[in-house]
Tab-separated table of C-alpha atoms in Angstrom:
chain	number	residue	atom	x	y	z
A	85	UNK	CA	7.589	-27.055	16.453
A	86	UNK	CA	8.782	-25.731	19.778
A	87	UNK	CA	8.939	-27.859	22.922
A	88	UNK	CA	9.659	-26.294	26.299
A	89	UNK	CA	10.066	-27.887	29.693
A	90	UNK	CA	10.615	-31.466	30.788
A	91	UNK	CA	8.667	-34.630	30.135
A	92	UNK	CA	9.053	-38.084	31.680
A	93	UNK	CA	6.355	-39.618	29.511
A	94	UNK	CA	6.740	-41.038	26.030
A	95	UNK	CA	5.372	-38.797	23.309
A	96	UNK	CA	4.193	-39.964	19.912
A	97	UNK	CA	4.204	-37.843	16.766
A	98	UNK	CA	2.479	-38.744	13.525
A	99	UNK	CA	4.318	-37.418	10.483
A	100	UNK	CA	2.145	-37.048	7.348
A	101	UNK	CA	3.222	-38.690	4.106
A	102	UNK	CA	5.623	-36.758	1.879
A	103	UNK	CA	6.739	-34.531	4.730
A	104	UNK	CA	10.002	-34.034	6.543
A	105	UNK	CA	10.386	-34.195	10.300
A	106	UNK	CA	13.587	-33.204	12.071
A	107	UNK	CA	14.617	-32.320	15.591
A	108	UNK	CA	17.692	-31.353	17.538
A	109	UNK	CA	18.342	-31.662	21.268
A	110	UNK	CA	20.841	-29.299	22.844
A	111	UNK	CA	21.908	-29.292	26.472
A	112	UNK	CA	22.118	-25.835	28.011
A	113	UNK	CA	24.027	-25.492	31.289
A	114	UNK	CA	23.998	-22.580	33.719
A	115	UNK	CA	27.167	-22.284	35.790
A	116	UNK	CA	27.940	-19.305	38.003
A	117	UNK	CA	25.441	-17.181	36.094
A	118	UNK	CA	26.984	-18.011	32.700
A	119	UNK	CA	25.230	-19.998	29.997
A	120	UNK	CA	27.118	-22.819	28.333
A	121	UNK	CA	25.813	-24.419	25.147
A	122	UNK	CA	27.648	-27.388	23.691
A	123	UNK	CA	28.185	-26.853	19.969
A	124	UNK	CA	28.266	-30.108	18.072
A	125	UNK	CA	28.815	-30.544	14.384
A	126	UNK	CA	25.963	-32.221	12.551
A	127	UNK	CA	25.377	-33.024	8.915
A	128	UNK	CA	22.252	-32.794	6.805
A	129	UNK	CA	21.412	-33.000	3.157
A	130	UNK	CA	20.082	-30.254	0.950
A	131	UNK	CA	19.216	-30.936	-2.674
A	132	UNK	CA	21.201	-34.161	-2.430
A	133	UNK	CA	24.383	-32.459	-1.266
A	134	UNK	CA	25.670	-33.252	2.193
A	135	UNK	CA	27.473	-30.550	4.135
A	136	UNK	CA	28.499	-29.796	7.683
A	137	UNK	CA	26.174	-27.315	9.393
A	138	UNK	CA	28.896	-25.735	11.511
A	139	UNK	CA	31.269	-25.041	8.644
A	140	UNK	CA	28.676	-24.311	5.962
A	141	UNK	CA	28.886	-21.326	3.692
A	142	UNK	CA	26.708	-18.438	4.955
A	143	UNK	CA	24.837	-18.427	1.647
A	144	UNK	CA	23.836	-22.084	2.062
A	145	UNK	CA	22.727	-21.544	5.660
A	146	UNK	CA	20.723	-18.474	4.634
A	147	UNK	CA	19.017	-20.387	1.805
A	148	UNK	CA	17.999	-23.133	4.217
A	149	UNK	CA	16.528	-20.616	6.643
A	150	UNK	CA	14.656	-18.723	3.931
A	151	UNK	CA	13.219	-21.884	2.393
A	152	UNK	CA	11.957	-23.135	5.755
A	153	UNK	CA	10.316	-19.867	6.812
A	154	UNK	CA	9.097	-18.346	3.541
A	155	UNK	CA	6.032	-20.604	3.500
A	156	UNK	CA	4.892	-19.029	6.784
A	157	UNK	CA	4.561	-15.654	5.026
A	158	UNK	CA	2.157	-16.895	2.349
A	159	UNK	CA	-1.067	-16.273	4.335
A	160	UNK	CA	-0.394	-12.543	3.910
A	161	UNK	CA	-1.282	-12.912	0.228
A	162	UNK	CA	-4.803	-14.031	1.121
A	163	UNK	CA	-5.652	-10.808	2.945
A	164	UNK	CA	-7.892	-8.191	1.298
A	165	UNK	CA	-5.960	-5.354	-0.315
A	166	UNK	CA	-7.346	-2.876	2.209
A	167	UNK	CA	-6.128	-4.952	5.179
A	168	UNK	CA	-2.672	-5.395	3.681
A	169	UNK	CA	-2.504	-1.671	3.032
A	170	UNK	CA	-3.482	-0.848	6.628
A	171	UNK	CA	-0.915	-3.273	8.021
A	172	UNK	CA	1.840	-1.850	5.835
A	173	UNK	CA	0.928	1.698	6.814
A	174	UNK	CA	0.904	0.574	10.442
A	175	UNK	CA	4.445	-0.798	10.103
A	176	UNK	CA	5.555	2.494	8.578
A	177	UNK	CA	4.109	4.346	11.571
A	178	UNK	CA	5.748	1.940	14.025
A	179	UNK	CA	9.134	2.492	12.413
A	180	UNK	CA	8.834	6.237	12.910
A	181	UNK	CA	8.934	5.771	16.695
A	182	UNK	CA	12.213	4.663	18.251
A	183	UNK	CA	12.137	1.170	19.773
A	184	UNK	CA	8.468	0.726	18.803
A	185	UNK	CA	9.316	-2.152	16.450
A	186	UNK	CA	10.805	-4.140	19.346
A	187	UNK	CA	7.727	-3.342	21.448
A	188	UNK	CA	5.504	-4.611	18.621
A	189	UNK	CA	7.538	-7.817	18.353
A	190	UNK	CA	7.182	-8.406	22.095
A	191	UNK	CA	3.462	-7.617	21.979
A	192	UNK	CA	2.897	-10.103	19.152
A	193	UNK	CA	4.891	-12.683	21.065
A	194	UNK	CA	2.757	-12.237	24.175
A	195	UNK	CA	-0.406	-12.328	22.088
A	196	UNK	CA	0.626	-15.627	20.476
A	197	UNK	CA	0.991	-17.093	23.971
A	198	UNK	CA	-2.500	-16.001	24.946
A	199	UNK	CA	-1.179	-13.253	27.200
A	200	UNK	CA	-2.216	-10.073	25.378
A	201	UNK	CA	-1.143	-6.830	27.009
A	202	UNK	CA	-2.031	-3.295	26.063
A	203	UNK	CA	1.252	-1.777	24.849
A	204	UNK	CA	2.151	1.736	26.011
A	205	UNK	CA	2.943	2.829	22.452
A	206	UNK	CA	0.014	4.321	20.528
A	207	UNK	CA	1.367	3.232	17.142
A	208	UNK	CA	1.781	-0.338	18.390
A	209	UNK	CA	-1.734	-0.304	19.840
A	210	UNK	CA	-3.102	0.964	16.521
A	211	UNK	CA	-1.307	-1.829	14.670
A	212	UNK	CA	-2.729	-4.475	17.014
A	213	UNK	CA	-6.188	-2.925	16.594
A	214	UNK	CA	-5.948	-3.505	12.824
A	215	UNK	CA	-5.190	-7.189	13.448
A	216	UNK	CA	-8.044	-7.529	15.948
A	217	UNK	CA	-10.640	-5.618	13.927
A	218	UNK	CA	-9.755	-7.494	10.733
A	219	UNK	CA	-10.326	-10.803	12.548
A	220	UNK	CA	-7.355	-12.375	10.767
A	221	UNK	CA	-6.556	-16.052	11.211
A	222	UNK	CA	-3.864	-17.417	13.490
A	223	UNK	CA	-1.762	-18.196	10.401
A	224	UNK	CA	-1.904	-14.558	9.347
A	225	UNK	CA	-0.897	-13.458	12.851
A	226	UNK	CA	2.023	-15.883	12.713
A	227	UNK	CA	3.026	-14.458	9.326
A	228	UNK	CA	2.884	-10.900	10.665
A	229	UNK	CA	4.869	-11.984	13.720
A	230	UNK	CA	7.571	-13.536	11.506
A	231	UNK	CA	7.778	-10.402	9.359
A	232	UNK	CA	8.124	-8.150	12.405
A	233	UNK	CA	10.787	-10.449	13.881
A	234	UNK	CA	12.743	-10.300	10.623
A	235	UNK	CA	12.466	-6.517	10.454
A	236	UNK	CA	13.486	-6.238	14.110
A	237	UNK	CA	16.689	-8.060	13.171
A	238	UNK	CA	17.685	-5.035	11.090
A	239	UNK	CA	18.417	-1.473	12.240
A	240	UNK	CA	15.245	0.607	12.201
A	241	UNK	CA	16.841	3.415	10.185
A	242	UNK	CA	17.846	0.961	7.472
A	243	UNK	CA	14.555	-0.921	7.294
A	244	UNK	CA	12.329	2.178	7.087
A	245	UNK	CA	12.954	2.749	3.345
A	246	UNK	CA	12.007	-0.873	2.663
A	247	UNK	CA	8.419	-0.425	3.891
A	248	UNK	CA	7.828	2.688	1.808
A	249	UNK	CA	9.753	2.005	-1.406
A	250	UNK	CA	8.036	1.927	-4.804
A	251	UNK	CA	6.767	-1.408	-6.198
A	252	UNK	CA	9.452	-1.502	-8.903
A	253	UNK	CA	12.203	-1.231	-6.277
A	254	UNK	CA	10.704	-3.996	-4.166
A	255	UNK	CA	10.254	-6.173	-7.258
A	256	UNK	CA	13.976	-5.983	-8.033
A	257	UNK	CA	14.835	-6.912	-4.433
A	258	UNK	CA	12.462	-9.888	-4.608
A	259	UNK	CA	14.163	-11.002	-7.822
A	260	UNK	CA	17.509	-10.883	-6.018
A	261	UNK	CA	16.074	-12.996	-3.187
A	262	UNK	CA	14.702	-15.516	-5.698
A	263	UNK	CA	18.106	-15.773	-7.378
A	264	UNK	CA	19.728	-16.289	-3.987
A	265	UNK	CA	17.276	-19.089	-3.145
A	266	UNK	CA	17.906	-20.795	-6.497
A	267	UNK	CA	21.646	-20.812	-5.936
A	268	UNK	CA	22.264	-18.413	-8.825
A	269	UNK	CA	24.419	-15.315	-8.696
A	270	UNK	CA	22.065	-12.385	-8.012
A	271	UNK	CA	22.853	-9.196	-9.898
A	272	UNK	CA	21.189	-5.823	-10.323
A	273	UNK	CA	19.770	-4.810	-13.699
A	274	UNK	CA	21.821	-2.437	-15.836
A	275	UNK	CA	19.671	0.501	-14.752
A	276	UNK	CA	18.246	-0.227	-11.280
A	277	UNK	CA	15.645	1.968	-9.544
A	278	UNK	CA	17.094	5.050	-7.835
A	279	UNK	CA	17.023	3.588	-4.259
A	280	UNK	CA	19.187	0.693	-5.488
A	281	UNK	CA	21.717	2.821	-7.310
A	282	UNK	CA	25.156	3.507	-5.858
A	283	UNK	CA	24.098	6.197	-3.370
A	284	UNK	CA	20.524	4.969	-2.897
A	285	UNK	CA	18.977	4.298	0.500
A	286	UNK	CA	18.531	0.585	-0.206
A	287	UNK	CA	21.757	-0.061	-2.074
A	288	UNK	CA	23.132	-1.827	1.014
A	289	UNK	CA	20.319	-4.374	0.769
A	290	UNK	CA	21.050	-5.044	-2.894
A	291	UNK	CA	24.764	-5.472	-2.165
A	292	UNK	CA	24.047	-7.955	0.627
A	293	UNK	CA	21.646	-9.999	-1.515
A	294	UNK	CA	24.078	-9.918	-4.425
A	295	UNK	CA	26.661	-11.619	-2.271
A	296	UNK	CA	29.043	-8.725	-1.807
A	297	UNK	CA	31.374	-10.312	0.751
A	298	UNK	CA	32.832	-6.937	1.719
A	299	UNK	CA	29.456	-5.317	2.409
A	300	UNK	CA	28.161	-8.437	4.159
A	301	UNK	CA	31.224	-8.616	6.416
A	302	UNK	CA	31.068	-4.908	7.267
A	303	UNK	CA	27.354	-4.903	8.109
A	304	UNK	CA	27.561	-8.190	10.018
A	305	UNK	CA	30.242	-6.724	12.247
A	306	UNK	CA	28.561	-3.328	12.611
A	307	UNK	CA	25.109	-4.777	13.411
A	308	UNK	CA	26.387	-7.760	15.431
A	309	UNK	CA	24.679	-10.295	13.180
A	310	UNK	CA	26.172	-13.455	11.716
A	311	UNK	CA	26.311	-13.215	7.894
A	312	UNK	CA	23.741	-15.972	7.372
A	313	UNK	CA	21.371	-14.352	9.895
A	314	UNK	CA	21.660	-10.962	8.194
A	315	UNK	CA	20.910	-12.542	4.803
A	316	UNK	CA	17.950	-14.471	6.174
A	317	UNK	CA	16.223	-11.625	8.024
A	318	UNK	CA	16.749	-9.257	5.089
A	319	UNK	CA	15.292	-11.753	2.610
A	320	UNK	CA	12.273	-12.491	4.836
A	321	UNK	CA	11.674	-8.770	5.390
A	322	UNK	CA	11.744	-8.172	1.629
A	323	UNK	CA	9.361	-11.062	0.920
A	324	UNK	CA	6.995	-10.089	3.732
A	325	UNK	CA	6.744	-6.427	2.747
A	326	UNK	CA	6.276	-7.468	-0.886
A	327	UNK	CA	3.294	-9.615	0.091
A	328	UNK	CA	1.768	-6.739	2.046
A	329	UNK	CA	2.342	-4.307	-0.774
A	330	UNK	CA	0.771	-6.772	-3.212
A	331	UNK	CA	-1.286	-5.654	-6.174
A	332	UNK	CA	-4.606	-4.019	-6.614
């Protein structure tokens, strides 16, 4: 749930049974053109274990983020194979054009707000046409939007191989994500697919998901992403592409 603006009236929310409702209020101040956000430590419980959110391990924070957002990707599984295939091919085309992924993310954002604009990029327009012509539900659009946001959190050159890799490669990456979510220690099989081998184009992704602190630290610094954010967007990108790739 996102709430923007100010309200002087009382608001009532009805929370369904067996559901969890949480909120956080943060004061943002603008002083002399600079934004100031007060950072306060808060505690929450996960699987019965209480920990401080500010000082949490990046792996724990990433797991929380993945668990909360993964459910939003599930509507992609309900799409016909042909639609999923067209969307995946559209993402591949978008990634071939510099900055087009960011344009697509912005276009989807505007569309979700009821302010659709015709993007200048032909590949982005083609992708939006697939969504419009397929008459997908709002939940599917939200799932696509989340996937694009996750992919846009990674360098385009690094995410391109993910959208075009073979099913067996993507399956291994999904298994690593599942192990990460379960709190296990993810590890590659003895003989991984070529893209996940030492000099493979997606080996960096496997190393990050396997908890390689050295690789995670290096990429976090190079891509200006906090470790937990890098883990989360990579995992969501893997899960989203896997759902689009699907099965016949």
